XYZ file of C-alpha atoms in Angstrom:
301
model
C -2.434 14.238 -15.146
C -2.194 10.932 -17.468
C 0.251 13.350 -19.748
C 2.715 13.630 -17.013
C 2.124 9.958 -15.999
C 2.796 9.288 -19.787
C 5.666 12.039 -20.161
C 8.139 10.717 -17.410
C 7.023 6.833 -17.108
C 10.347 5.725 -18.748
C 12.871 8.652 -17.523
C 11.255 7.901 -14.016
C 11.824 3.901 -14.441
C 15.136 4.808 -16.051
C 16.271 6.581 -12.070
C 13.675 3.381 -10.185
C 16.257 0.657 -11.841
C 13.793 -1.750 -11.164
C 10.068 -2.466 -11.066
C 7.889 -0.760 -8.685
C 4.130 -1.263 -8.142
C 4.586 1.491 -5.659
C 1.988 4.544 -7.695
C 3.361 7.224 -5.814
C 6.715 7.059 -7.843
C 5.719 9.646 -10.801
C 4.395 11.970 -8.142
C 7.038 12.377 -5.940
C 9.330 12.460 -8.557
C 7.354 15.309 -10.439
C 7.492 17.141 -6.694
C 11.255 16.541 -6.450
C 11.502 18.022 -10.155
C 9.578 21.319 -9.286
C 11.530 21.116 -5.648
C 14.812 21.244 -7.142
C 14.340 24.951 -8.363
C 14.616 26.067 -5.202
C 15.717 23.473 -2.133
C 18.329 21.126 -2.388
C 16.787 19.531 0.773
C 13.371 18.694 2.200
C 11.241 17.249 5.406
C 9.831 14.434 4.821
C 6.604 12.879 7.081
C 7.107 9.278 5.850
C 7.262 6.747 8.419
C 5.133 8.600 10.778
C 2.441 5.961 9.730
C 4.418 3.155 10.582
C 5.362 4.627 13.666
C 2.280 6.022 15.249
C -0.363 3.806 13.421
C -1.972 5.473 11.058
C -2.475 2.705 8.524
C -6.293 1.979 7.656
C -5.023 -1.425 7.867
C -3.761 -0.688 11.648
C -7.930 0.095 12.673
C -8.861 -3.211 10.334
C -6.949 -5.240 12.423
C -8.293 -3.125 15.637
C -11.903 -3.300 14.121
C -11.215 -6.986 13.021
C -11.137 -8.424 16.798
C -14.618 -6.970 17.698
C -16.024 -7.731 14.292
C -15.565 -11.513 15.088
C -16.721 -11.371 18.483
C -19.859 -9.778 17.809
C -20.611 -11.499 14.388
C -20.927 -15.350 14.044
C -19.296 -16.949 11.090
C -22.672 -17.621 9.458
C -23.465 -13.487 9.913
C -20.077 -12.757 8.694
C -20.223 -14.918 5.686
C -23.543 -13.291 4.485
C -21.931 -9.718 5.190
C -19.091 -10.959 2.811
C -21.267 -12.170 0.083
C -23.305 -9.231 -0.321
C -19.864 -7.067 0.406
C -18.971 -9.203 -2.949
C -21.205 -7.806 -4.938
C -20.666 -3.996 -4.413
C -20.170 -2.257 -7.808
C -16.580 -1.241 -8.463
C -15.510 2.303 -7.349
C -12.018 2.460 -8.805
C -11.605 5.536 -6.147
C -8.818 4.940 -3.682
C -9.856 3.513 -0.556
C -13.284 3.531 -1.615
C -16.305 1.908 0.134
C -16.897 -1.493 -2.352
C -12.720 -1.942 -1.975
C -13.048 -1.639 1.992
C -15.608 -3.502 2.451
C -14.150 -6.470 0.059
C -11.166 -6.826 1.401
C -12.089 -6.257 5.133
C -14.761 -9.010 5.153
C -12.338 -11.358 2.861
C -9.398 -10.802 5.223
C -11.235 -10.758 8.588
C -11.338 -14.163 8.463
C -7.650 -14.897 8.173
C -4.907 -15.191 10.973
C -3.256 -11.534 12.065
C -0.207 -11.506 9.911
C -2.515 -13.310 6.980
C -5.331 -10.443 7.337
C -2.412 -7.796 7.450
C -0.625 -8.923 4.244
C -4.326 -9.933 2.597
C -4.881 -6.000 3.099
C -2.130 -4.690 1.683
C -1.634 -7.115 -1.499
C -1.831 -6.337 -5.097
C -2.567 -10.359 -6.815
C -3.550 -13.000 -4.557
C -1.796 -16.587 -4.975
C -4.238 -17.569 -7.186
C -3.607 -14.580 -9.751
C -0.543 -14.159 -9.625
C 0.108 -17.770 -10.678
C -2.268 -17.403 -13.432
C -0.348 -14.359 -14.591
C 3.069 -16.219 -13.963
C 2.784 -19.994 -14.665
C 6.572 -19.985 -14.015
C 6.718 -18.943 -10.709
C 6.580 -23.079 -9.891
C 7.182 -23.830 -6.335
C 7.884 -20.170 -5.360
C 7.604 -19.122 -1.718
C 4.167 -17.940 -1.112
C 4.681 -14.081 -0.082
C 2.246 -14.114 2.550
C 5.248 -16.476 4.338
C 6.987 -13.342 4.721
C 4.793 -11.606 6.617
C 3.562 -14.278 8.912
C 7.474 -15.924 9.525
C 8.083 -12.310 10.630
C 5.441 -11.900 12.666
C 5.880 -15.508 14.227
C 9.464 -14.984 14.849
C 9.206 -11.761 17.025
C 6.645 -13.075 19.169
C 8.839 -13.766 22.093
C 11.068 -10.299 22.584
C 7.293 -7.852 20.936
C 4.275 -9.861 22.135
C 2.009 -7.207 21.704
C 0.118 -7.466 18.008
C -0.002 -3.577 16.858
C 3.873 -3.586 17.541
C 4.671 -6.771 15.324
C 2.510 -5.508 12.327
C 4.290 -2.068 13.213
C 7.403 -4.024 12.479
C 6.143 -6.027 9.445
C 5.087 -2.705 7.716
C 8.715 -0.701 9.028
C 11.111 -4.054 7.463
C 9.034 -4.588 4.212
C 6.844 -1.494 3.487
C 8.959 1.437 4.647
C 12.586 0.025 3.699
C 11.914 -1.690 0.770
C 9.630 0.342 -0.965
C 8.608 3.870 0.301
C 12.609 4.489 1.508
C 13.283 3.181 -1.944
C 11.066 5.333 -3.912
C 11.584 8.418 -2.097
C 15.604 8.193 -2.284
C 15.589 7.760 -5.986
C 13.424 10.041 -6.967
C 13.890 13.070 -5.000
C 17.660 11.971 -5.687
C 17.283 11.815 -9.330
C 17.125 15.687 -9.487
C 19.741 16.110 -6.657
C 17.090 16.851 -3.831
C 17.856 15.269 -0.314
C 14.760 14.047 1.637
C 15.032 13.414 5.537
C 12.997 11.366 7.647
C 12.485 12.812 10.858
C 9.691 10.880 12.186
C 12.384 8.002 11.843
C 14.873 9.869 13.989
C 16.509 6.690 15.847
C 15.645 8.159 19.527
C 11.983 9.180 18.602
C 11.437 5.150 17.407
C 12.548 3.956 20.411
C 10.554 6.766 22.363
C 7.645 5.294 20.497
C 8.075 1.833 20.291
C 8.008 1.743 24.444
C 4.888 3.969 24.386
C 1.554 1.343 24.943
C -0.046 0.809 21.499
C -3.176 1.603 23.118
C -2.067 5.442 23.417
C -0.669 5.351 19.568
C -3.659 4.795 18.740
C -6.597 5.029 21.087
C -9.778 3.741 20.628
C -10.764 4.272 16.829
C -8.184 7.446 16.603
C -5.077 6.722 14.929
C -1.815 8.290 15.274
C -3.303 9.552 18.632
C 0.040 10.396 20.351
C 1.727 12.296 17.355
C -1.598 14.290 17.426
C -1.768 15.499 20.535
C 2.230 16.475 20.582
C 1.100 18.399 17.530
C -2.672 19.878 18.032
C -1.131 23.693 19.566
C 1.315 23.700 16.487
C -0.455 22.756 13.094
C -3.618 24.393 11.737
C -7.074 22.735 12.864
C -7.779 21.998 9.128
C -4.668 19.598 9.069
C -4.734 18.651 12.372
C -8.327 17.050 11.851
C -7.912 16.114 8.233
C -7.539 12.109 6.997
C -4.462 10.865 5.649
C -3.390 11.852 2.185
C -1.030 9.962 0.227
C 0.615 10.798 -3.241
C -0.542 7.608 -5.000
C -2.305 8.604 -8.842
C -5.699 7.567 -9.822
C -4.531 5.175 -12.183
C -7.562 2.841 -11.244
C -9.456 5.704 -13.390
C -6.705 6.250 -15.790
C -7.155 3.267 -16.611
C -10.681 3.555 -18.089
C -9.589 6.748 -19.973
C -6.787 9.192 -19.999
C -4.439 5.881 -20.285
C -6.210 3.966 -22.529
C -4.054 3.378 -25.376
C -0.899 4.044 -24.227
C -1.814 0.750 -21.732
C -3.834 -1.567 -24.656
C 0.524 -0.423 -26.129
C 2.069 -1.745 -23.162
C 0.069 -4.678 -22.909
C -0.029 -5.595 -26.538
C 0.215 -9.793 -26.487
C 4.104 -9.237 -28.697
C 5.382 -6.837 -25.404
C 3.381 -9.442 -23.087
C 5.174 -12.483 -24.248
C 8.158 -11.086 -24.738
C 8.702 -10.542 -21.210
C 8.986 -14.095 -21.194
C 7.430 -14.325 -17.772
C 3.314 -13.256 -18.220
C 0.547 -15.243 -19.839
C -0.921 -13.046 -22.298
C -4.386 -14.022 -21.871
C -4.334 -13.935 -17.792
C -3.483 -9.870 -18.440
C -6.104 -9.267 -20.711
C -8.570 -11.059 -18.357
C -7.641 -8.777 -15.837
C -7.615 -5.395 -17.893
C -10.736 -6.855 -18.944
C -12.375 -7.304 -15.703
C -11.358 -3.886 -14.725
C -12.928 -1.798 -17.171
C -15.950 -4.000 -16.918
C -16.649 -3.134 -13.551
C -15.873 -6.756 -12.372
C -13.100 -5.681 -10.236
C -11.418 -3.002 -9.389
C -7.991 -3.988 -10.447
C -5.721 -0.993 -11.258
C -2.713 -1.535 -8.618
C -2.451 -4.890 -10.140
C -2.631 -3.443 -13.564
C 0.299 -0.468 -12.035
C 2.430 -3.322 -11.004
C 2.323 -4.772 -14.644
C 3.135 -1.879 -16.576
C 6.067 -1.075 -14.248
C 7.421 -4.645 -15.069
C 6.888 -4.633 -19.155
């Protein structure tokens, strides 16, 4: 609930030692808390996604090769203009959000479209938000030199977006989150999707049988159809990550007009006041749905 959010924010940031956008920090750590009463250990399924290609973003850029060839750019821009004006969800992964980014990003290179559907602030925003980021490397350039520089030994796509997600997504945040929060209350997760022999099972397997067709994670679920229920056999992913989007809007209200008072703003000696309270604004106006960007912010102040 916004109360625990609220509750454990700074003991949880306290244990993070640094800022995380990542909004599935408070939960796991509220699951390693209750945990710790009785395990000192637990399984873990993280990485399986990265592994077996279970990312929405995986089928966008699967969907994202027939989308072009069957559309012409003219079709496709009138799709993204009227995509444009979908009314704000503010539910994860809902349709408006989707079909936004998917008809934004479709028109981008592979490692482009990849990062364009996983960021939080564009270039644009976030240099609005941080005048002093100057010259800064663009971080789209870390995606795409990644993805150009392991074209020779992994020349097929899935793989090198497989390997993007693994190097920036799974080591430097989810292995990140997961170690210091479960760790904060003495509770030890393991990874056993990332068993070392099991990766390199995988990574030789065709992408096409990872994920086959429009059925992600294909492999991993027919090795496991005879051994888990139907209901979680069939069912879509489910992540940990809060519905601050809607917190945002109520639940969280003052506590974040606190946090983002213009005195803690420009103290941070980094954001422009008025670019955050655009953005806050935006959001609960319906302009944009905006709350990982707004996550990302409190985590820093």
């Amino acid at each position: 609930s916004p109360d625990n959010v609220m509750e454990t924010f700074t003991r949880h940031m306290a244990y993070m030692d640094e800022p995380s956008g990542d909004g599935a920090a408070i939960p796991t750590w509220l699951l390693a808390e209750h945990a710790a009463n009785d395990v000192s250990v637990l399984l873990s399924g993280e990485g399986g996604d990265e592994v077996f290609n279970a990312y929405e973003t995986h089928m966008a850029w699967k969907v994202r090769k027939l989308y072009r060839r069957l559309l012409p750019k003219p079709l496709r821009s009138m799709v993204r203009g009227l995509a444009g004006r979908l009314p704000s969800n503010y539910e994860k992964l809902s349709l408006d959000f989707l079909a936004k980014r998917f008809t934004e990003g479709v028109e981008l290179s592979t490692p482009d479209a990849h990062f364009f559907w996983r960021h939080s602030m564009n270039e644009d925003e976030k240099r609005r938000m941080m005048p002093s980021l100057g010259d800064t490397r663009p971080t789209e350039r870390w995606f795409s030199d990644l993805y150009a520089a392991s074209e020779a030994k992994i020349p097929d796509e899935l793989n090198r977006i497989s390997l993007i997600d693994i190097k920036y997504f799974f080591i430097g945040d989810l292995m990140v989150k997961n170690d210091r929060m479960m760790m904060a209350h003495s509770v030890e997760a393991r990874f056993p999707w990332m068993d070392r022999h099991l990766v390199e099972y995988a990574s030789r397997v065709p992408s096409s049988m990872r994920m086959k067709g429009f059925t992600r994670r294909y492999l991993q679920k027919e090795a496991m159809k005879d051994l888990v229920p139907r209901e979680i056999y069939a069912r879509s992913n489910m992540g940990l990550e809060m519905p601050h989007s809607l917190w945002f809007l109520g639940g969280m209200t003052s506590w974040v007009d606190d946090v983002f008072a213009k005195k803690n703003v420009e103290r941070s000696g980094f954001l422009e006041h008025a670019a955050v309270e655009r953005m806050l604004g935006e959001h609960r106006a319906g302009v944009k749905d905006h709350g990982r960007s707004l996550w990302c912010l409190v985590n820093f102040l």
